[in-house]
Structure formats: C-alpha cells, structure tokens
Amino acid sequence: MKKIDKNTISAPPIFSDPDSKNKVTIPVSLRFSDMDANGHLFFGNYFTLFDTAFLEYLKIIGFSFDMFCRNQLNFYYVEATSQYKAPVKYGDAVDIIVWIENSGRTSFTSG
C-alpha cells in the first residue's frame, strides 16, 4: 500500500498579509456538521468560525493564545453581533477579515 503524503491532499490556508489597517483575511473551512437542515451554515456556528479566525489573527500578529496563557492574561468575549447578508452553503469558500478596531488600556474591539 502506498503511503499518502498529507500535504498533497490539501494545501495549507493562505493568509493575507496585514494591510495598512492591520486587516488580515483568514480562510476558514466549513464542515458538513456546521450546516443546518436546509444546507446553510447554522447561525450559531458563525460565531465559532469568527473565534477560529480571531485566534489565527492573534498568531499572525504575534500574540498567540499560548502567549496570553503563559503570561496569565485572559480575554473574554463580552459582546458578539452579526448581520446576515447572504446564506453560506456547504462547499462555499469562506474568508473572514479580522482586525482590531479599537484598543484601550483594558479592552479592545475586533472587527
């Protein structure tokens, strides 16, 4: 039996470099289990994808979640909103653009 190189099955995601406003485009993968009975992305799963993209963003800008933990720093999501413009279906390519919109001494807002 021939051994399959996992790297040839799917290419790693390509992230955009931060632009002038530090916006980064993060490609996310959809799973069949993310879909609802109508074949659309289940509304609650948008926030899971947003979280996945945000954690990737932190790594890209040099602030991994592990770094927060090592320094005994925590961050909490205290508000999350979304406005749906069009359905997302299984098989669609989804890119999430992430950036820090406002930052203060003890909090920040991401977009």
JSON list of N, CA, C and O in Angstrom, two decimals, residues 74-93:
[
{"chain": "A", "resi": 74, "resn": "ASN", "atom": "N", "xyz": [-5.94, 36.96, 30.37]},
{"chain": "A", "resi": 74, "resn": "ASN", "atom": "CA", "xyz": [-7.17, 36.40, 29.81]},
{"chain": "A", "resi": 74, "resn": "ASN", "atom": "C", "xyz": [-7.87, 37.46, 28.99]},
{"chain": "A", "resi": 74, "resn": "ASN", "atom": "O", "xyz": [-7.71, 38.65, 29.22]},
{"chain": "A", "resi": 75, "resn": "PHE", "atom": "N", "xyz": [-8.61, 36.99, 28.01]},
{"chain": "A", "resi": 75, "resn": "PHE", "atom": "CA", "xyz": [-9.53, 37.91, 27.34]},
{"chain": "A", "resi": 75, "resn": "PHE", "atom": "C", "xyz": [-10.85, 37.19, 27.22]},
{"chain": "A", "resi": 75, "resn": "PHE", "atom": "O", "xyz": [-10.92, 35.97, 27.13]},
{"chain": "A", "resi": 76, "resn": "TYR", "atom": "N", "xyz": [-11.90, 37.97, 27.29]},
{"chain": "A", "resi": 76, "resn": "TYR", "atom": "CA", "xyz": [-13.24, 37.43, 27.28]},
{"chain": "A", "resi": 76, "resn": "TYR", "atom": "C", "xyz": [-14.06, 38.13, 26.20]},
{"chain": "A", "resi": 76, "resn": "TYR", "atom": "O", "xyz": [-13.91, 39.33, 25.98]},
{"chain": "A", "resi": 77, "resn": "TYR", "atom": "N", "xyz": [-14.89, 37.36, 25.57]},
{"chain": "A", "resi": 77, "resn": "TYR", "atom": "CA", "xyz": [-15.84, 37.95, 24.63]},
{"chain": "A", "resi": 77, "resn": "TYR", "atom": "C", "xyz": [-17.01, 38.45, 25.47]},
{"chain": "A", "resi": 77, "resn": "TYR", "atom": "O", "xyz": [-17.67, 37.67, 26.14]},
{"chain": "A", "resi": 78, "resn": "VAL", "atom": "N", "xyz": [-17.26, 39.73, 25.45]},
{"chain": "A", "resi": 78, "resn": "VAL", "atom": "CA", "xyz": [-18.35, 40.28, 26.25]},
{"chain": "A", "resi": 78, "resn": "VAL", "atom": "C", "xyz": [-19.54, 40.69, 25.39]},
{"chain": "A", "resi": 78, "resn": "VAL", "atom": "O", "xyz": [-20.63, 40.92, 25.90]},
{"chain": "A", "resi": 79, "resn": "GLU", "atom": "N", "xyz": [-19.32, 40.76, 24.08]},
{"chain": "A", "resi": 79, "resn": "GLU", "atom": "CA", "xyz": [-20.42, 41.07, 23.17]},
{"chain": "A", "resi": 79, "resn": "GLU", "atom": "C", "xyz": [-20.06, 40.55, 21.80]},
{"chain": "A", "resi": 79, "resn": "GLU", "atom": "O", "xyz": [-18.91, 40.66, 21.36]},
{"chain": "A", "resi": 80, "resn": "ALA", "atom": "N", "xyz": [-21.03, 39.97, 21.13]},
{"chain": "A", "resi": 80, "resn": "ALA", "atom": "CA", "xyz": [-20.82, 39.50, 19.76]},
{"chain": "A", "resi": 80, "resn": "ALA", "atom": "C", "xyz": [-22.11, 39.73, 18.98]},
{"chain": "A", "resi": 80, "resn": "ALA", "atom": "O", "xyz": [-23.20, 39.40, 19.45]},
{"chain": "A", "resi": 81, "resn": "THR", "atom": "N", "xyz": [-21.96, 40.35, 17.83]},
{"chain": "A", "resi": 81, "resn": "THR", "atom": "CA", "xyz": [-23.12, 40.58, 16.98]},
{"chain": "A", "resi": 81, "resn": "THR", "atom": "C", "xyz": [-22.77, 40.18, 15.55]},
{"chain": "A", "resi": 81, "resn": "THR", "atom": "O", "xyz": [-21.60, 40.11, 15.17]},
{"chain": "A", "resi": 82, "resn": "SER", "atom": "N", "xyz": [-23.81, 39.93, 14.79]},
{"chain": "A", "resi": 82, "resn": "SER", "atom": "CA", "xyz": [-23.61, 39.56, 13.39]},
{"chain": "A", "resi": 82, "resn": "SER", "atom": "C", "xyz": [-24.83, 40.00, 12.60]},
{"chain": "A", "resi": 82, "resn": "SER", "atom": "O", "xyz": [-25.95, 39.97, 13.11]},
{"chain": "A", "resi": 83, "resn": "GLN", "atom": "N", "xyz": [-24.60, 40.39, 11.39]},
{"chain": "A", "resi": 83, "resn": "GLN", "atom": "CA", "xyz": [-25.69, 40.73, 10.49]},
{"chain": "A", "resi": 83, "resn": "GLN", "atom": "C", "xyz": [-25.53, 39.86, 9.26]},
{"chain": "A", "resi": 83, "resn": "GLN", "atom": "O", "xyz": [-24.48, 39.87, 8.61]},
{"chain": "A", "resi": 84, "resn": "TYR", "atom": "N", "xyz": [-26.58, 39.10, 8.96]},
{"chain": "A", "resi": 84, "resn": "TYR", "atom": "CA", "xyz": [-26.51, 38.14, 7.87]},
{"chain": "A", "resi": 84, "resn": "TYR", "atom": "C", "xyz": [-26.91, 38.81, 6.56]},
{"chain": "A", "resi": 84, "resn": "TYR", "atom": "O", "xyz": [-27.96, 39.41, 6.45]},
{"chain": "A", "resi": 85, "resn": "LYS", "atom": "N", "xyz": [-26.04, 38.69, 5.56]},
{"chain": "A", "resi": 85, "resn": "LYS", "atom": "CA", "xyz": [-26.28, 39.32, 4.26]},
{"chain": "A", "resi": 85, "resn": "LYS", "atom": "C", "xyz": [-26.71, 38.31, 3.21]},
{"chain": "A", "resi": 85, "resn": "LYS", "atom": "O", "xyz": [-27.46, 38.64, 2.30]},
{"chain": "A", "resi": 86, "resn": "ALA", "atom": "N", "xyz": [-26.19, 37.08, 3.30]},
{"chain": "A", "resi": 86, "resn": "ALA", "atom": "CA", "xyz": [-26.49, 36.05, 2.30]},
{"chain": "A", "resi": 86, "resn": "ALA", "atom": "C", "xyz": [-26.21, 34.69, 2.93]},
{"chain": "A", "resi": 86, "resn": "ALA", "atom": "O", "xyz": [-25.38, 34.59, 3.84]},
{"chain": "A", "resi": 87, "resn": "PRO", "atom": "N", "xyz": [-26.87, 33.65, 2.45]},
{"chain": "A", "resi": 87, "resn": "PRO", "atom": "CA", "xyz": [-26.63, 32.32, 3.02]},
{"chain": "A", "resi": 87, "resn": "PRO", "atom": "C", "xyz": [-25.24, 31.80, 2.65]},
{"chain": "A", "resi": 87, "resn": "PRO", "atom": "O", "xyz": [-24.70, 32.14, 1.60]},
{"chain": "A", "resi": 88, "resn": "VAL", "atom": "N", "xyz": [-24.69, 30.99, 3.53]},
{"chain": "A", "resi": 88, "resn": "VAL", "atom": "CA", "xyz": [-23.45, 30.28, 3.27]},
{"chain": "A", "resi": 88, "resn": "VAL", "atom": "C", "xyz": [-23.82, 28.81, 3.22]},
{"chain": "A", "resi": 88, "resn": "VAL", "atom": "O", "xyz": [-24.49, 28.30, 4.10]},
{"chain": "A", "resi": 89, "resn": "LYS", "atom": "N", "xyz": [-23.37, 28.13, 2.16]},
{"chain": "A", "resi": 89, "resn": "LYS", "atom": "CA", "xyz": [-23.70, 26.72, 1.97]},
{"chain": "A", "resi": 89, "resn": "LYS", "atom": "C", "xyz": [-22.45, 25.88, 2.03]},
{"chain": "A", "resi": 89, "resn": "LYS", "atom": "O", "xyz": [-21.34, 26.36, 1.80]},
{"chain": "A", "resi": 90, "resn": "TYR", "atom": "N", "xyz": [-22.65, 24.60, 2.31]},
{"chain": "A", "resi": 90, "resn": "TYR", "atom": "CA", "xyz": [-21.53, 23.67, 2.35]},
{"chain": "A", "resi": 90, "resn": "TYR", "atom": "C", "xyz": [-20.80, 23.70, 1.00]},
{"chain": "A", "resi": 90, "resn": "TYR", "atom": "O", "xyz": [-21.42, 23.68, -0.04]},
{"chain": "A", "resi": 91, "resn": "GLY", "atom": "N", "xyz": [-19.48, 23.79, 1.06]},
{"chain": "A", "resi": 91, "resn": "GLY", "atom": "CA", "xyz": [-18.69, 23.85, -0.16]},
{"chain": "A", "resi": 91, "resn": "GLY", "atom": "C", "xyz": [-18.30, 25.25, -0.55]},
{"chain": "A", "resi": 91, "resn": "GLY", "atom": "O", "xyz": [-17.41, 25.45, -1.38]},
{"chain": "A", "resi": 92, "resn": "ASP", "atom": "N", "xyz": [-18.96, 26.26, 0.04]},
{"chain": "A", "resi": 92, "resn": "ASP", "atom": "CA", "xyz": [-18.59, 27.65, -0.25]},
{"chain": "A", "resi": 92, "resn": "ASP", "atom": "C", "xyz": [-17.21, 27.96, 0.34]},
{"chain": "A", "resi": 92, "resn": "ASP", "atom": "O", "xyz": [-16.85, 27.46, 1.40]},
{"chain": "A", "resi": 93, "resn": "ALA", "atom": "N", "xyz": [-16.47, 28.78, -0.37]},
{"chain": "A", "resi": 93, "resn": "ALA", "atom": "CA", "xyz": [-15.20, 29.29, 0.16]},
{"chain": "A", "resi": 93, "resn": "ALA", "atom": "C", "xyz": [-15.53, 30.48, 1.06]},
{"chain": "A", "resi": 93, "resn": "ALA", "atom": "O", "xyz": [-16.24, 31.39, 0.65]}
]
